[in-house]
Structure formats: C-alpha cells, structure tokens
Amino acid sequence: MLKIYNTLSERKEEFVPLEKNKVKIYACGMTVYDKPHIGHARKEVAIDLIVRYFKYLGYETVYVRNFTDIDDKIIERANEREIDIKVLTEENIDAFYKATTALDLVEPDMEPKATEHIVEIVGMIEKLIRNGYAYEAGGSVYFSVKSFNSYGKLSRRNVDDMIAGTRFEVETEKNNPLDFALWKSSKPGEPQWESPWGMGRPGWHIECSAMATKYLGDTFDIHAGGRDLIFPHHENEIAQAEGATGKPFVKYWVHNGFLTVEGEKMSKSLGNFITVEDALKDYHPEVLRYFMLSTHYRTPIDFSIANLRETEKKLYYFYQTLKNLSFFALKANGEEVRNERAQSFINEFKEAMDDDFNSAKVVAAFYGIFKHLNDSLISKKTRPAPEECAGFISVIREAGEVLGVLQRDSVKVLEEIKDIQLQRYSINKDDVENLIYQRNEFRKAKDFEKADGVRDELKNLGISIQDTPDGTEWSFS
RNA sequence: GGCGCCUUGGCCAAGUGGUAAGGCAGAGGUCUGCAAAAUCUCCAUCUCCGGUUCGAAUCCGGAAGGCGCCUCCA
C-alpha cells in the first residue's frame, strides 16, 4: 500500500487515486530567467522518482510540468542583458532540456508555458471577479485574501497574524497588503497582452492554477514543488483554483526539501550557485541522480564534495559488481531465475518505495544485495547459478529503473566515470596507462622495488591499481 | 513578531512505540610478491531535562542549538 506524505494534512496518507489506476500530477516547473541549478535538479529528480514509481505500479500517469516564462525576474534579466524576453526564456528552456536529458528525467506528458495560456489565465481571473474573490484596481486585478476563508490552510497561516506581521506598504492599490496580483497592468516597454482590464500581464501564481486545471481538471491527485513554494505560491494557487471552480483543487500536496551547498544555502551572493551544467562537468549524471536519491526527498540534502565523492564510489562499486555479475550470467542463455534473495530484495524495494517514496531505504537495500553478490561471487562454492545471476541482474535493473540508475552497460559507465575523474583532476589517460605498462614490465622482471615505485607515483595522482587475472585495472581511490 | 522543520557514532544516513539499517573513515584478519579491489570481525543507547507507557530515538511538555518560510526562490 502506497503512502504519501501530504503537506495539507502534515501526515502520511494512503494514496487513493481519484480515478482508478490513474494518477494526475502537476509539478511546478522553473521560472526560466536563468539556467537550471542543482536545486532545480533535486526537485526534478524527486518528482521523477515519483512518476517512475507510479508507472512501475502500473498506473496510467498524466504528468504536467510547466514553464513560467513571464514574470518580474524575467523582465528584469532581459533588460539587464538587453535582449528580448523570448530570447532569454528560450535560451534557458534549452539549458533546462539539456539538464533533463543528461539526468535522464521522464518526459512530462505536457509542458505548458504561461505565455501560451493567456486566454485561460484571463478566463480564470474573470471567474474570480465574478465569484467575488478578486477586484480590479488601476488596470490590475488582485485576489482578495480576506474573501477566501480557507486561505492559509496549506501553509497553516492565519491571515490576521500575517497582516500584523506585515510592514505596511505605502501607496498601494490593494485593499489589503496580503492581496496578491492576478493581473498586472503593464508599464511601457514591458511585454503585454490584451485583457478586459487593459494591457497587462499575468501575476506570478495564476498561470499554474490556470494550466493545471486546464490539463488535469478542476481536481487532480498530486501537486508537487519545492518546500519554499508552499507559501505563497501554492497557497495562492489553491485560492485561485478553488475560488474559480468551487471544487477542491488538489488531493495530495508533495514538497521536496532543500539542497544546501557545503552546508550553506545556495545563493548568488555567497558565490556557491551551481548550475546543473557545471555539476555535470565534475560528476557523472548518474552520480548526481544517485546522490539526490540517497536522501529521502523531504529531507534536506547537502551538496558537498565529500558526499559526491562518496556517491561516486558507491556507484562505481555497484557497476563493478554488475560487471562481474554479467560475466557469470552469460552462461544462462537468457534464462533467469529469481531466487529467494533476489525476491527479498524486490520486496524491500517495494516496501521502501511504498513508504512515501523512501529512496534512501532503497539505497540501503541496494547495498545489501550488492554486498551479498560480491560475497557469493567470490568463490565457486557459493556462486549462484548463471540463471540466478541473470535473475539478480533483472531485479537490480527493475528497481534501478525506478530510481533511474544502473540501467546502462557497466563497462561503458565505468569508463565514463573514469573519464570524468581524469578530467576533474587534469590527468592524462595515456600517462596512467604508460605507468601501468612500466610497472608490469618491472613486475615481469621481478623488480618489485621499482614496480612499487611506479605504483606510488600513481597513488600520488590519486589512482589505485588492481592486479586481476585479466590484467591490471585502475581506478581513482 | 508569526508559522513550520531539524538535532541519531569522527562524517553521511535509515528509523513513524518493542529493545539502534546501511555506507564512508578507522582498527584487525583473509586474499596478494607487496598492494589495491573484494570479503570478514570490531566500532552509538539516539542534544539535554521531565512525563505517558510493561516498554520511547520514536508520543507529550520544557530547555539548548541549528534551519526554513513569512519579499524572489526548486
């Protein structure tokens, strides 16, 4: 039985879809004023895990992720760079797609853009005015927070308390400082669209309510996003959608925890702002994915060099083991048997995922099975039959598919990881192989002292070598 | 000031009332020309103080520390 932590109730709830075997998911996408950073990546990997698991469970999934391609920051940034807004947003959408491709994220079924849904947005605002939740003032339209009495239910805030804590804005068209803009009258030179209230553009929150209800209906199953969006973004989305439709908007609200960099919040001013593009220069995409999943999605995660290195080692170990396993599975001729240990692994996996998508527990289960495999593969006596080895591969791939890891050819991934490491440490591959060749020559000549000297040289580069029956292999230690 | 979260061994991290997963690092063993890799063994009573309970890391109250949101933020 799948349980999901619902921000609305602050507890884990059994997942019951609105329609049998079908799940409708909306995830707030990014506002494309800049390139995606690793915080975005965390959110995307988290929702990706969720979507993949629903598919794994056999649900028909409808997954919508938007692009917010019009807002203050975008206008500001475009002005700064003296480029057209469209140029800016398209550039960043491209960068986003590069990141999603590299991270092997499941493609959403729909990816609506705010600027392409002005009609729906205007329509929703009109409904809100008609329903008495919004008012026009000076060419802008505001949502009246006071008029919507369950305002604050998601973020557990009380409107009066909030007003008390607000510094009053001078000169405002708003009736109430907490009211938020649904439609903003445009200043000269800003992008603008026609509306019943004059030329203008949508406020920040309305596009999600309009697009989500358009594609998923008035009420749908899951709405996801980063923790920081709970207030005001999601709170406002609820007010807008429910104010317009009169129906409950979302059944389960899912929010991922934040990512820090070396223990600090990522921000431009601290200079620790890491784009996905940059992270991919130093780490294999699968390492990044696996890293994100090694902590439960609601728990804060720290993007630190130490943690990333550790993850890299783990993944390397897994693929190394998978490589050995594949060798022993060759004789199975396509036959596979899932023995008790393999089956228990799958059970562990499902149990962990059913528990609010606890990928951290899955990671532990992976450890257990890989350790078991390394242990048993080592000697003929304990080695599973080829068909069982094939069965192990199959369960690992099955669980790995949901996490989006361990799907690719072991040899290839091991090489890719090494290449990235070589690049990271600015070490030339040929130099390494030359040294290994030299060492083996010394070994053949039984000149172990010189051979060990070469090994020390390699060690200084951070490389360790393994003499195996098939020759000498090397890896970063 | 308001709302919420977190605090588990040197480090990362599970744990959601039944007697502390896993990993990294460290110590020792097996293997090895020596190593490495792999593997085995060892390594915590859960920030503190009260309470509820036969029994709590897990529930309640309080203290200390850290953090997030309340303005843009995944």
Coordinates of C-alpha atoms (C1' of nucleotides) in Angstrom, one line a residue:
Chain A
M1 CA 0.0 0.0 0.0
L2 CA 1.5 3.3 -1.1
K3 CA 1.6 6.1 1.4
I4 CA 2.4 9.7 0.6
Y5 CA 3.2 12.5 2.9
N6 CA 0.6 15.2 2.3
T7 CA 1.6 18.7 3.2
L8 CA -2.1 19.6 3.6
S9 CA -2.6 17.1 6.5
E10 CA 1.1 17.0 7.6
R11 CA 1.0 13.3 7.6
K12 CA 1.4 10.2 5.5
E13 CA -1.8 9.2 3.9
E14 CA -2.7 6.1 1.9
F15 CA -2.7 7.0 -1.7
V16 CA -6.2 6.6 -3.3
P17 CA -6.4 7.9 -6.8
L18 CA -9.4 10.0 -7.9
E19 CA -9.8 7.7 -10.8
K20 CA -8.9 4.0 -10.6
N21 CA -5.4 3.2 -11.8
K22 CA -4.9 6.7 -12.9
V23 CA -2.8 9.4 -11.4
K24 CA -2.7 13.1 -12.4
I25 CA 0.3 15.0 -11.4
Y26 CA 1.3 18.6 -11.7
A27 CA 4.7 19.8 -10.8
C28 CA 5.7 23.5 -10.8
G29 CA 8.4 23.9 -13.3
M30 CA 11.0 26.6 -13.3
T31 CA 10.8 30.2 -14.0
V32 CA 13.2 30.5 -16.8
Y33 CA 15.1 33.6 -16.0
D34 CA 18.4 31.8 -15.6
K35 CA 19.9 28.4 -16.1
P36 CA 18.7 25.5 -14.0
H37 CA 20.8 24.9 -10.9
I38 CA 21.3 21.8 -8.8
G39 CA 18.4 22.8 -6.5
H40 CA 16.1 22.5 -9.5
A41 CA 17.8 19.2 -10.3
R42 CA 16.9 17.9 -6.9
K43 CA 13.3 18.8 -7.3
E44 CA 13.2 17.3 -10.8
V45 CA 14.8 14.1 -9.6
A46 CA 12.3 13.8 -6.7
I47 CA 9.3 14.2 -8.9
D48 CA 10.8 11.9 -11.5
L49 CA 11.2 9.2 -8.9
I50 CA 7.5 9.6 -8.0
V51 CA 6.3 9.5 -11.6
R52 CA 8.5 6.5 -12.3
Y53 CA 7.2 4.6 -9.3
F54 CA 3.6 5.2 -10.3
K55 CA 4.4 3.9 -13.8
Y56 CA 6.1 0.9 -12.2
L57 CA 3.0 0.2 -10.2
G58 CA 1.0 0.2 -13.4
Y59 CA -0.8 3.5 -13.0
E60 CA -1.7 5.4 -16.1
T61 CA 0.1 8.7 -15.3
V62 CA -0.6 12.1 -16.6
Y63 CA 2.3 14.3 -15.7
V64 CA 2.3 18.0 -16.4
R65 CA 5.2 20.3 -15.8
N66 CA 5.0 24.0 -16.7
F67 CA 7.4 26.7 -17.7
T68 CA 6.8 30.1 -16.2
D69 CA 8.1 32.3 -19.0
I70 CA 6.8 35.6 -17.9
D71 CA 7.4 37.3 -14.6
D72 CA 9.2 40.2 -13.0
K73 CA 12.6 38.5 -12.8
I74 CA 12.5 37.6 -16.5
I75 CA 11.7 41.1 -17.5
E76 CA 14.4 42.4 -15.2
R77 CA 17.0 39.9 -16.5
A78 CA 16.1 40.5 -20.2
N79 CA 16.5 44.3 -19.6
E80 CA 19.9 43.8 -17.9
R81 CA 21.2 41.7 -20.8
E82 CA 19.4 43.9 -23.3
I83 CA 17.9 41.0 -25.1
D84 CA 14.3 40.1 -26.0
I85 CA 12.4 38.2 -23.4
K86 CA 11.7 35.4 -25.8
V87 CA 15.5 35.0 -26.5
L88 CA 16.1 34.8 -22.7
T89 CA 13.4 32.3 -22.0
E90 CA 14.2 30.1 -24.9
E91 CA 17.9 30.0 -24.0
N92 CA 17.1 28.9 -20.5
I93 CA 14.5 26.4 -21.7
D94 CA 17.2 24.9 -23.9
A95 CA 19.5 24.7 -20.9
F96 CA 16.8 23.1 -18.9
Y97 CA 16.2 20.4 -21.5
K98 CA 19.9 19.7 -21.7
A99 CA 19.8 19.1 -18.0
T100 CA 16.8 16.9 -18.1
T101 CA 18.2 14.8 -20.9
A102 CA 21.5 14.4 -19.1
L103 CA 19.7 13.4 -15.9
D104 CA 17.5 11.0 -17.8
L105 CA 14.3 12.6 -16.5
V106 CA 11.0 11.2 -17.6
E107 CA 9.3 13.5 -20.1
P108 CA 6.1 15.1 -18.9
D109 CA 3.0 14.5 -20.9
M110 CA 2.5 18.2 -21.3
E111 CA 4.8 21.2 -20.7
P112 CA 2.6 24.3 -20.9
K113 CA 4.1 27.7 -21.0
A114 CA 2.4 30.7 -19.2
T115 CA 2.7 32.9 -22.2
E116 CA 0.7 30.4 -24.3
H117 CA -2.2 30.4 -21.9
I118 CA -3.1 34.0 -21.5
V119 CA -6.6 33.2 -22.6
E120 CA -7.1 30.6 -19.9
I121 CA -5.5 32.9 -17.3
V122 CA -7.8 35.8 -18.2
G123 CA -10.7 33.4 -18.1
M124 CA -9.9 32.3 -14.6
I125 CA -9.4 35.9 -13.4
E126 CA -12.8 36.8 -14.8
K127 CA -14.4 33.9 -12.9
L128 CA -12.7 35.0 -9.7
I129 CA -14.0 38.5 -10.1
R130 CA -17.5 37.1 -10.8
N131 CA -17.3 34.9 -7.8
G132 CA -16.3 37.8 -5.6
Y133 CA -12.8 36.8 -4.8
A134 CA -11.0 39.4 -6.9
Y135 CA -11.2 43.1 -7.7
E136 CA -9.8 45.4 -10.3
A137 CA -7.8 48.4 -9.3
G138 CA -5.9 50.7 -11.7
G139 CA -5.8 48.2 -14.5
S140 CA -4.5 45.4 -12.3
V141 CA -6.5 42.7 -10.7
Y142 CA -6.0 41.4 -7.2
F143 CA -7.1 38.4 -5.3
S144 CA -8.8 39.4 -2.0
V145 CA -7.3 37.1 0.6
K146 CA -9.9 38.0 3.2
S147 CA -12.7 36.8 0.9
F148 CA -11.4 33.3 0.7
N149 CA -11.9 31.9 4.1
S150 CA -9.7 28.9 3.9
Y151 CA -6.8 31.0 2.9
G152 CA -3.7 29.7 4.7
K153 CA -4.8 26.1 5.0
L154 CA -1.8 24.7 3.3
S155 CA 0.8 26.8 4.9
R156 CA -1.0 26.9 8.2
R157 CA -1.1 30.6 8.4
N158 CA -3.6 32.9 9.8
V159 CA -4.5 36.0 7.7
D160 CA -4.8 38.3 10.7
D161 CA -1.5 37.2 12.1
M162 CA 0.1 37.8 8.8
I163 CA -1.3 41.3 8.5
A164 CA 0.0 42.0 12.0
G165 CA 3.5 41.0 10.9
T166 CA 3.5 42.9 7.6
R167 CA 5.1 46.2 7.3
F168 CA 2.5 48.4 5.6
E169 CA 3.3 49.2 2.0
V170 CA 2.7 52.9 1.3
E171 CA 0.8 53.8 -1.8
T172 CA -0.9 50.7 -2.8
E173 CA -3.9 49.9 -4.9
K174 CA -4.5 46.8 -2.8
N175 CA -7.4 46.7 -0.3
N176 CA -5.3 44.5 1.9
P177 CA -1.5 44.2 2.0
L178 CA -1.7 40.4 1.6
D179 CA -3.8 40.5 -1.5
F180 CA -1.8 39.4 -4.5
A181 CA -1.8 40.3 -8.1
L182 CA -3.6 38.1 -10.6
W183 CA -3.1 40.6 -13.4
K184 CA -0.6 43.4 -13.6
S185 CA -1.1 46.4 -15.7
S186 CA 2.0 46.8 -17.8
K187 CA 4.5 49.6 -17.9
P188 CA 5.7 50.9 -21.2
G189 CA 8.2 48.6 -22.9
E190 CA 7.1 45.5 -20.9
P191 CA 5.6 42.5 -22.6
Q192 CA 1.8 42.8 -22.6
W193 CA -1.4 41.2 -23.6
E194 CA -4.9 42.5 -24.0
S195 CA -7.4 41.9 -21.2
P196 CA -10.7 43.3 -20.0
W197 CA -8.7 45.5 -17.7
G198 CA -6.4 46.9 -20.3
M199 CA -3.0 45.8 -21.4
G200 CA -1.1 43.8 -18.9
R201 CA 0.5 40.5 -17.9
P202 CA -0.4 37.7 -15.5
G203 CA 0.7 37.7 -11.9
W204 CA 3.1 35.1 -10.7
H205 CA 0.7 32.4 -9.3
I206 CA -2.2 32.4 -11.6
E207 CA -0.5 30.6 -14.5
C208 CA -0.2 27.4 -12.5
S209 CA -3.8 27.3 -11.4
A210 CA -5.0 28.0 -15.0
M211 CA -2.8 25.5 -16.7
A212 CA -3.1 22.7 -14.0
T213 CA -6.9 22.8 -14.2
K214 CA -6.9 23.1 -17.9
Y215 CA -4.9 19.9 -18.4
L216 CA -5.8 17.9 -15.3
G217 CA -9.3 19.0 -14.5
D218 CA -10.6 21.0 -11.6
T219 CA -9.5 18.4 -9.1
F220 CA -6.5 16.2 -9.5
D221 CA -4.3 13.9 -7.5
I222 CA -0.8 15.3 -6.9
H223 CA 0.7 18.7 -7.0
A224 CA 4.5 18.9 -6.4
G225 CA 7.1 21.5 -5.9
G226 CA 9.9 22.8 -3.6
R227 CA 9.2 23.4 0.0
D228 CA 9.7 27.1 -0.5
L229 CA 6.7 27.2 -2.8
I230 CA 4.2 26.3 0.0
F231 CA 3.8 29.9 0.7
P232 CA 2.8 32.0 -1.0
H233 CA 2.8 30.2 -4.4
H234 CA 0.9 27.1 -3.6
E235 CA -1.3 28.7 -1.1
N236 CA -2.3 31.2 -3.8
E237 CA -2.8 28.5 -6.4
I238 CA -5.3 26.9 -4.1
A239 CA -7.1 30.1 -3.5
Q240 CA -7.2 30.9 -7.2
A241 CA -8.3 27.5 -8.4
E242 CA -10.8 26.8 -5.7
G243 CA -12.1 30.3 -5.9
A244 CA -12.7 29.9 -9.6
T245 CA -14.0 26.3 -9.7
G246 CA -15.6 26.0 -6.3
K247 CA -14.1 22.5 -6.1
P248 CA -11.1 21.1 -4.2
F249 CA -8.0 21.7 -6.2
V250 CA -5.5 19.0 -5.2
K251 CA -5.7 15.9 -3.1
Y252 CA -2.0 15.4 -2.2
W253 CA 0.5 18.2 -1.9
V254 CA 4.1 16.9 -2.2
H255 CA 7.1 19.1 -1.4
N256 CA 10.7 18.3 -1.6
G257 CA 13.3 19.5 0.9
F258 CA 16.1 21.9 0.1
L259 CA 19.5 21.4 -1.1
T260 CA 22.4 23.2 0.5
V261 CA 26.0 23.6 -0.8
E262 CA 28.7 22.7 1.7
G263 CA 26.1 23.3 4.4
E264 CA 25.1 26.7 3.2
K265 CA 22.0 27.9 1.3
M266 CA 22.8 28.3 -2.4
S267 CA 22.8 31.9 -3.4
K268 CA 24.4 34.3 -5.8
S269 CA 25.8 36.4 -3.1
L270 CA 27.6 33.5 -1.4
G271 CA 29.1 32.6 -4.8
N272 CA 28.0 29.0 -4.3
F273 CA 25.4 29.0 -7.1
I274 CA 26.0 25.7 -9.0
T275 CA 24.3 25.2 -12.3
V276 CA 23.4 21.7 -13.5
E277 CA 25.7 22.3 -16.4
D278 CA 28.7 22.9 -14.1
A279 CA 27.9 20.0 -11.8
L280 CA 27.9 17.7 -14.9
K281 CA 31.4 18.8 -15.7
D282 CA 32.6 17.3 -12.4
Y283 CA 30.3 14.4 -11.9
H284 CA 28.6 11.7 -14.0
P285 CA 24.9 12.4 -14.4
E286 CA 24.1 9.1 -12.8
V287 CA 26.2 10.0 -9.8
L288 CA 24.2 13.2 -9.4
R289 CA 20.9 11.3 -9.7
Y290 CA 22.0 8.7 -7.2
F291 CA 23.2 11.3 -4.9
M292 CA 19.9 13.1 -4.9
L293 CA 18.1 9.8 -4.2
S294 CA 20.4 8.7 -1.4
T295 CA 18.5 11.0 0.9
H296 CA 14.7 10.9 1.3
Y297 CA 13.2 13.7 -0.9
R298 CA 11.7 15.6 2.0
T299 CA 15.0 15.7 4.0
P300 CA 17.5 18.5 3.3
I301 CA 20.5 17.3 1.4
D302 CA 23.9 18.8 1.3
F303 CA 25.7 19.1 -1.9
S304 CA 29.3 18.7 -0.8
I305 CA 32.4 17.4 -2.4
A306 CA 32.8 14.8 0.2
N307 CA 29.2 13.5 -0.3
L308 CA 29.5 13.5 -4.0
R309 CA 32.8 11.6 -3.9
E310 CA 31.2 9.0 -1.7
T311 CA 28.3 8.6 -4.0
E312 CA 30.7 8.3 -6.9
K313 CA 32.5 5.5 -5.2
K314 CA 29.2 3.7 -4.4
L315 CA 28.0 3.8 -7.9
Y316 CA 31.4 2.7 -9.2
Y317 CA 31.2 -0.3 -6.8
F318 CA 27.7 -1.1 -8.0
Y319 CA 28.6 -1.1 -11.7
Q320 CA 31.8 -3.0 -11.0
T321 CA 29.8 -5.7 -9.3
L322 CA 27.2 -5.7 -12.0
K323 CA 30.0 -6.2 -14.5
N324 CA 31.2 -9.3 -12.6
L325 CA 27.6 -10.5 -12.3
S326 CA 27.0 -10.1 -16.0
F327 CA 30.1 -12.3 -16.7
F328 CA 28.6 -15.1 -14.6
A329 CA 25.2 -14.7 -16.1
L330 CA 26.4 -15.2 -19.6
K331 CA 26.0 -19.0 -19.5
A332 CA 22.4 -18.6 -18.6
N333 CA 21.4 -18.1 -22.2
G334 CA 18.7 -15.7 -21.5
E335 CA 17.1 -17.9 -18.8
E336 CA 16.6 -16.2 -15.5
V337 CA 15.6 -17.3 -12.0
R338 CA 14.8 -15.1 -9.2
N339 CA 15.9 -16.9 -6.1
E340 CA 14.8 -16.1 -2.6
R341 CA 17.5 -13.4 -2.0
A342 CA 16.6 -11.7 -5.3
Q343 CA 12.9 -11.8 -4.4
S344 CA 13.5 -10.4 -0.9
F345 CA 15.4 -7.5 -2.5
I346 CA 12.4 -6.6 -4.6
N347 CA 10.2 -6.8 -1.6
E348 CA 12.5 -4.5 0.3
F349 CA 12.5 -2.1 -2.6
K350 CA 8.7 -2.0 -2.9
E351 CA 8.2 -1.6 0.8
A352 CA 10.6 1.3 0.9
M353 CA 9.0 3.0 -2.1
D354 CA 5.5 2.4 -0.7
D355 CA 6.7 4.3 2.3
D356 CA 6.5 7.8 0.8
F357 CA 9.0 7.0 -1.9
N358 CA 11.8 6.4 0.5
S359 CA 14.7 6.1 -1.9
A360 CA 17.2 6.3 0.9
K361 CA 15.9 2.9 2.1
V362 CA 16.2 1.6 -1.4
V363 CA 19.8 2.6 -1.4
A364 CA 20.3 0.6 1.7
A365 CA 18.6 -2.4 0.0
F366 CA 21.0 -2.0 -3.0
Y367 CA 23.9 -2.1 -0.6
G368 CA 22.6 -5.3 0.9
I369 CA 22.2 -7.1 -2.4
F370 CA 25.5 -5.9 -3.9
K371 CA 27.3 -6.9 -0.8
H372 CA 25.7 -10.3 -0.9
L373 CA 26.6 -10.7 -4.5
N374 CA 30.2 -9.7 -4.0
D375 CA 30.4 -12.1 -1.2
S376 CA 28.9 -15.0 -3.0
L377 CA 30.5 -14.4 -6.4
I378 CA 34.0 -14.7 -4.9
S379 CA 34.0 -18.4 -4.7
K380 CA 32.7 -21.2 -6.9
K381 CA 31.1 -22.9 -3.9
T382 CA 28.8 -20.0 -3.1
R383 CA 28.4 -18.6 -6.5
P384 CA 24.8 -18.6 -7.7
A385 CA 23.9 -20.5 -10.9
P386 CA 24.1 -18.5 -14.1
E387 CA 20.3 -18.3 -14.2
E388 CA 20.2 -16.9 -10.7
C389 CA 22.9 -14.4 -11.7
A390 CA 20.6 -13.3 -14.5
G391 CA 17.8 -13.1 -12.0
F392 CA 19.8 -10.8 -9.8
I393 CA 20.6 -8.6 -12.8
S394 CA 16.9 -8.5 -13.6
V395 CA 15.8 -7.4 -10.1
I396 CA 18.6 -4.8 -9.9
R397 CA 17.5 -3.4 -13.2
E398 CA 13.9 -3.5 -12.2
A399 CA 14.5 -1.4 -9.0
G400 CA 17.1 0.7 -10.7
E401 CA 14.7 1.7 -13.4
V402 CA 12.5 3.4 -10.9
L403 CA 15.5 5.3 -9.5
G404 CA 16.8 5.9 -12.9
V405 CA 20.1 4.3 -12.2
L406 CA 22.0 1.1 -13.0
Q407 CA 20.3 0.7 -16.4
R408 CA 23.3 1.1 -18.7
D409 CA 26.2 -1.0 -19.8
S410 CA 28.6 -1.5 -16.8
V411 CA 31.8 -1.2 -18.8
K412 CA 30.7 1.9 -20.5
V413 CA 29.6 3.7 -17.4
L414 CA 32.7 2.7 -15.5
E415 CA 34.7 4.2 -18.4
E416 CA 32.6 7.4 -18.4
I417 CA 33.1 7.9 -14.7
K418 CA 36.8 7.4 -15.1
D419 CA 36.9 9.9 -17.9
I420 CA 35.1 12.5 -15.8
Q421 CA 37.5 11.9 -13.0
L422 CA 40.5 12.2 -15.3
Q423 CA 39.2 15.5 -16.5
R424 CA 38.4 16.7 -13.0
Y425 CA 41.9 16.0 -11.8
S426 CA 43.5 17.0 -15.1
I427 CA 45.2 13.7 -15.6
N428 CA 46.0 12.2 -18.9
K429 CA 44.8 8.7 -19.5
D430 CA 47.7 7.7 -21.7
D431 CA 50.1 8.7 -18.9
V432 CA 48.3 6.5 -16.5
E433 CA 48.3 3.6 -18.9
N434 CA 52.0 4.1 -19.6
L435 CA 52.9 4.0 -15.9
I436 CA 50.9 0.8 -15.6
Y437 CA 52.7 -0.7 -18.5
Q438 CA 56.0 0.2 -17.0
R439 CA 55.1 -1.3 -13.7
N440 CA 54.1 -4.5 -15.3
E441 CA 57.4 -4.7 -17.1
F442 CA 59.2 -4.3 -13.8
R443 CA 57.0 -6.9 -12.3
K444 CA 57.7 -9.3 -15.1
A445 CA 61.4 -8.7 -14.4
K446 CA 60.7 -9.4 -10.7
D447 CA 61.9 -5.9 -9.9
F448 CA 59.3 -5.3 -7.3
E449 CA 61.0 -2.3 -5.8
K450 CA 60.8 -0.3 -9.0
A451 CA 57.3 -1.7 -9.7
D452 CA 56.2 -0.4 -6.3
G453 CA 57.8 2.9 -7.0
V454 CA 55.6 3.3 -10.1
R455 CA 52.6 2.3 -8.0
D456 CA 53.5 5.1 -5.6
E457 CA 53.6 7.5 -8.4
L458 CA 50.1 6.5 -9.4
K459 CA 49.0 6.8 -5.9
N460 CA 50.2 10.4 -5.8
L461 CA 47.8 11.0 -8.7
G462 CA 45.0 9.5 -6.6
I463 CA 44.9 6.3 -8.6
S464 CA 44.9 2.8 -7.2
I465 CA 45.5 -0.3 -9.2
Q466 CA 44.1 -3.7 -9.0
D467 CA 46.0 -6.7 -10.4
T468 CA 43.5 -9.2 -11.6
P469 CA 43.8 -12.4 -13.6
D470 CA 42.8 -10.4 -16.7
G471 CA 45.4 -7.8 -16.2
T472 CA 45.9 -4.6 -14.3
E473 CA 42.9 -2.4 -13.7
W474 CA 42.9 1.1 -12.2
S475 CA 40.6 3.4 -10.6
F476 CA 40.5 6.6 -8.5
S477 CA 40.7 5.9 -4.8
Chain B
rG1 C1' 6.8 39.0 16.0
rG2 C1' 4.0 34.7 13.3
rC3 C1' 4.2 29.6 11.0
rG4 C1' 6.9 25.2 10.4
rC5 C1' 11.1 21.8 10.4
rC6 C1' 15.5 19.6 12.2
rU7 C1' 19.2 17.6 16.2
rU8 C1' 21.0 9.6 15.7
rG9 C1' 28.7 7.0 16.4
rG10 C1' 34.6 11.0 13.6
rC11 C1' 31.4 12.0 8.9
rC12 C1' 26.9 10.8 5.7
rA13 C1' 22.3 8.5 6.7
rA14 C1' 17.7 4.9 7.8
rG15 C1' 14.4 4.6 11.9
rU16 C1' 6.9 6.6 12.2
rG17 C1' 6.0 2.6 20.4
rG18 C1' 9.1 -3.2 21.0
rU19 C1' 14.6 -3.1 22.5
rA20 C1' 19.7 1.3 17.3
rA21 C1' 19.7 -0.5 8.9
rG22 C1' 23.5 0.8 5.6
rG23 C1' 27.7 3.5 3.9
rC24 C1' 32.4 6.4 4.5
rA25 C1' 36.5 6.9 7.6
rG26 C1' 39.3 4.0 11.5
rA27 C1' 41.5 -0.8 13.8
rG28 C1' 42.4 -6.0 13.0
rG29 C1' 42.1 -10.7 9.8
rU30 C1' 41.6 -13.4 4.7
rC31 C1' 43.5 -12.7 -0.3
rU32 C1' 48.2 -10.7 -2.6
rG33 C1' 55.4 -10.8 -4.5
rC34 C1' 53.8 -6.4 -1.8
rA35 C1' 49.3 -3.7 -2.6
rA36 C1' 44.6 -2.5 -4.3
rA37 C1' 39.8 -4.3 -5.1
rA38 C1' 36.6 -7.8 -2.7
rU39 C1' 35.4 -10.0 1.9
rC40 C1' 35.2 -11.0 7.4
rU41 C1' 35.4 -9.0 12.5
rC42 C1' 35.3 -4.7 15.8
rC43 C1' 33.4 0.4 16.4
rA44 C1' 26.5 4.6 19.2
rU45 C1' 21.5 3.8 23.5
rC46 C1' 19.8 8.3 19.7
rU47 C1' 21.3 17.2 22.2
rC48 C1' 19.5 17.8 27.4
rC49 C1' 15.5 17.7 31.3
rG50 C1' 10.8 15.9 32.8
rG51 C1' 6.2 13.0 31.7
rU52 C1' 2.9 9.0 29.4
rU53 C1' 3.8 3.5 28.9
rC54 C1' 5.2 -3.1 30.8
rG55 C1' 8.3 -0.9 27.1
rA56 C1' 10.3 5.5 23.5
rA57 C1' 15.3 7.5 19.2
rU58 C1' 10.1 7.0 18.1
rC59 C1' 4.2 10.0 21.9
rC60 C1' 3.5 14.7 25.3
rG61 C1' 5.7 19.1 27.9
rG62 C1' 10.1 22.1 28.6
rA63 C1' 15.3 23.7 27.6
rA64 C1' 19.6 24.4 24.3
rG65 C1' 21.4 24.6 19.4
rG66 C1' 20.6 24.7 14.0
rC67 C1' 17.4 25.8 9.8
rG68 C1' 13.4 27.2 6.5
rC69 C1' 9.3 30.3 5.3
rC70 C1' 6.7 35.0 6.2
rU71 C1' 9.9 39.6 -0.2
rC72 C1' 12.2 36.4 -5.3
rC73 C1' 13.5 31.3 -4.8
rA74 C1' 13.1 24.1 -6.5

